[in-house]
Short mmCIF file of C-alpha atoms in Angstrom, two decimals:
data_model
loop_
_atom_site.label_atom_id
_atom_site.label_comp_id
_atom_site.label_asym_id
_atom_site.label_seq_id
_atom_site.Cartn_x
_atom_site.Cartn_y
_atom_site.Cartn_z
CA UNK A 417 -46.93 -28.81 71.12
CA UNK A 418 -44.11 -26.44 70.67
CA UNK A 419 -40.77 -26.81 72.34
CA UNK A 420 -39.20 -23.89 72.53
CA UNK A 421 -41.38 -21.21 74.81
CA UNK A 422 -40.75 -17.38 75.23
CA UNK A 423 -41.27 -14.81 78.47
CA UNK A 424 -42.37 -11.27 77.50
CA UNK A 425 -39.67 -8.63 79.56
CA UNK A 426 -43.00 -6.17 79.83
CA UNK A 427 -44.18 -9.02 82.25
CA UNK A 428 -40.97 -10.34 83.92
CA UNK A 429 -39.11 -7.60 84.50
CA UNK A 430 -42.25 -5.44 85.65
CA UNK A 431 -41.58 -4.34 89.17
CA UNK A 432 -45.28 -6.58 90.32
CA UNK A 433 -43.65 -9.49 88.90
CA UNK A 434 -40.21 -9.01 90.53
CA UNK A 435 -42.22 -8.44 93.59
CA UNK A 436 -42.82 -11.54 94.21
CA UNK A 437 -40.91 -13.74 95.63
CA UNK A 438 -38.11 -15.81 93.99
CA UNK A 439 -39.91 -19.53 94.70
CA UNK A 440 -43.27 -17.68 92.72
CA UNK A 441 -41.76 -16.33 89.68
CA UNK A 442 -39.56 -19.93 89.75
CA UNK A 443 -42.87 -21.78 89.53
CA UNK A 444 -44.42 -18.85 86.87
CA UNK A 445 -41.42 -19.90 84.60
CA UNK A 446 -41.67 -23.89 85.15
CA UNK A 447 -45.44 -23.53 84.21
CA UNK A 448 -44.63 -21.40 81.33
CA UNK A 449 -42.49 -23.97 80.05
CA UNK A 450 -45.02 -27.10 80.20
CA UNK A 451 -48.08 -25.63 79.18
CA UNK A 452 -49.75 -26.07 75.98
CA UNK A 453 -50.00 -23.99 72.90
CA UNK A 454 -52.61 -22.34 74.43
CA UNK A 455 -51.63 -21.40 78.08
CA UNK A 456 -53.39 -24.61 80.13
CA UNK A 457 -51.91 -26.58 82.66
CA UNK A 458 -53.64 -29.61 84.33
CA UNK A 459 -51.19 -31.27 86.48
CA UNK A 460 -49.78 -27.53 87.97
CA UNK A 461 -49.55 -30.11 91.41
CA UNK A 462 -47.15 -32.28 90.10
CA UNK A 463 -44.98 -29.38 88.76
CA UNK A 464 -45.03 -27.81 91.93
CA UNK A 465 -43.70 -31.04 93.49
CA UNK A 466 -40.98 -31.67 91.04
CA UNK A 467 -39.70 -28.08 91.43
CA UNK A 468 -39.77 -27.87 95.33
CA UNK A 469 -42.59 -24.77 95.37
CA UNK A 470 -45.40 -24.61 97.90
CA UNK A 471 -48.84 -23.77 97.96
CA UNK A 472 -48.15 -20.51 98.44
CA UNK A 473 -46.28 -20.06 95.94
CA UNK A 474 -49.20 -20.66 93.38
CA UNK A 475 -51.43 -18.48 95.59
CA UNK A 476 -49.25 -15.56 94.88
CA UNK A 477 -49.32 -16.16 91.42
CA UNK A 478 -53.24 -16.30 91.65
CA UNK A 479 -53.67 -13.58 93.96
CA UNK A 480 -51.59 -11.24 91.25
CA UNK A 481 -53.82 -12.61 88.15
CA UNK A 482 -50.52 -14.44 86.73
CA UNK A 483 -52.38 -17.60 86.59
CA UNK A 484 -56.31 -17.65 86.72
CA UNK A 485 -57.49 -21.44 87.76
CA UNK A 486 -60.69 -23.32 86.81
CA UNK A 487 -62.83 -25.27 88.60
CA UNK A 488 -61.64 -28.65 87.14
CA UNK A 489 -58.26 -27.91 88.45
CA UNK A 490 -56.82 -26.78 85.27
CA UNK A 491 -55.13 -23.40 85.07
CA UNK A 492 -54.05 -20.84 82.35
CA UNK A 493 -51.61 -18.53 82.02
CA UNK A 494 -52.86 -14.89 81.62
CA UNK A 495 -50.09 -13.38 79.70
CA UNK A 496 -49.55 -16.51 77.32
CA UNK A 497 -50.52 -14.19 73.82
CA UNK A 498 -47.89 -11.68 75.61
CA UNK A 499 -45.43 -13.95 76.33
CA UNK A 500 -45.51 -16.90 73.23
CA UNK A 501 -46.91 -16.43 69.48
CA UNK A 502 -47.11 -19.76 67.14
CA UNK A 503 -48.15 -19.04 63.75
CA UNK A 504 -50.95 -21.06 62.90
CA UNK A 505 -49.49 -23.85 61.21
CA UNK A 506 -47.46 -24.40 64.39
CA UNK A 507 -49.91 -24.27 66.74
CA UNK A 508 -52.16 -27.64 68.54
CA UNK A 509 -55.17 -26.46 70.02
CA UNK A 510 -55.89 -27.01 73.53
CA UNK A 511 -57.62 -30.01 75.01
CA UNK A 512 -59.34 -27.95 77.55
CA UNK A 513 -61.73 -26.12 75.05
CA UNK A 514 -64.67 -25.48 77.73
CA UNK A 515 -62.30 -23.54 79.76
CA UNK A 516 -61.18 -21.78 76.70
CA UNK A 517 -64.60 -21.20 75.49
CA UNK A 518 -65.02 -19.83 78.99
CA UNK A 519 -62.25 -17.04 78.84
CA UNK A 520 -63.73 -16.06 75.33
CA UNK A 521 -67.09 -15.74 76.63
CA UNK A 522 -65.89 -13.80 79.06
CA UNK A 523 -63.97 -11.48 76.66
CA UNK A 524 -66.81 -11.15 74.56
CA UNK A 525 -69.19 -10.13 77.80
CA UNK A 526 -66.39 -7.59 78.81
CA UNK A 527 -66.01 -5.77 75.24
CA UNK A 528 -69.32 -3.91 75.80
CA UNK A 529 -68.33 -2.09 79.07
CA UNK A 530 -66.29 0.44 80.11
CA UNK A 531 -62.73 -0.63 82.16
CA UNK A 532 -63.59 1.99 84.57
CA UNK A 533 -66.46 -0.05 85.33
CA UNK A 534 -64.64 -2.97 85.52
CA UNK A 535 -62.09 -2.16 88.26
CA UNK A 536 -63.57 -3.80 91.70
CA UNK A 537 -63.67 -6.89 89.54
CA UNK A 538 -60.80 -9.24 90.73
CA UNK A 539 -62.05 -12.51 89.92
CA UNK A 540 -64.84 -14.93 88.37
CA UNK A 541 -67.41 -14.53 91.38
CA UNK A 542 -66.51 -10.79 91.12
CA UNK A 543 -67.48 -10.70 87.56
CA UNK A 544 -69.96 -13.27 87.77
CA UNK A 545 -71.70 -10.87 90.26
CA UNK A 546 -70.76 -8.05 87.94
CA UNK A 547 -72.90 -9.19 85.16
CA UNK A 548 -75.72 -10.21 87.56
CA UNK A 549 -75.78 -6.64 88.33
CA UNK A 550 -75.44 -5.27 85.03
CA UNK A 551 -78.35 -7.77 83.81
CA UNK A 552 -80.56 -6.52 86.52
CA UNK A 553 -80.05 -3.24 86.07
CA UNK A 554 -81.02 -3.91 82.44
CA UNK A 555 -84.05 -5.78 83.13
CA UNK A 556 -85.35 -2.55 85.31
CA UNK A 557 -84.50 -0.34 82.55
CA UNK A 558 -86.82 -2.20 80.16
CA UNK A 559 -89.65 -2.41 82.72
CA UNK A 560 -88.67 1.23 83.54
CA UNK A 561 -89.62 2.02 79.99
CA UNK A 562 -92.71 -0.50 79.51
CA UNK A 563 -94.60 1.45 82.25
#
């Protein structure tokens, strides 16, 4: 894992990031600094503990798509390709490869449609229910055209 970890100015000094308040982007940088060469956290708790921040704190962060969290407790940073580039040699992969297989997935699903389309969509349920929609629509298409 690399020891030396950059922050992109087009994120921190955008006016939604200096929005926030000061004990949020505090904890944004702290997590920026221990995460892995890939952007995942898993012990975001005991970072929060060590730096004084609150629970609210990483809601804010959440709630503004800084940090998108899993189900297994581990989070990611959105803006890690923004903020931190390690040339390949450089670079350990992460342990958490289902969640990163996850975010690639998702990628993948989200190439084929247009952003417009996209723009109610604030989280996983949203999208999950997104594609559910899009999939159904799909399926009555086909049957639309079988008849």
């Amino acid at each position: 894992m690399a020891e030396r970890r950059m922050f992109a100015k087009t994120i921190v000094l955008s006016d939604a990031f200096l929005d926030m308040p000061m004990s949020a982007r505090c904890l944004y940088f702290s997590l920026g600094m221990v995460a892995d060469d890939d952007g995942f956290i898993n012990n975001f708790k005991s970072i929060m503990r060590q730096i004084g921040s609150s629970n609210d704190d990483i809601k804010v962060l959440i709630s503004k798509k800084y940090i998108i969290p899993f189900d297994d407790g581990v989070i990611v940073i959105k803006h890690w390709r923004i903020n931190n580039y390690l040339r390949s040699d450089r670079h350990t992969p992460t342990e958490y490869a289902e969640d990163m297989n996850k975010i690639e997935e998702i990628a993948a699903m989200l190439k084929q449609y247009d952003i417009k389309d996209l723009k109610n969509v604030r989280d996983l349920n949203d999208l999950k229910d997104f594609l559910a929609h899009k999939e159904e629509e799909k399926k009555k298409g086909k049957n639309v055209l079988l008849c």
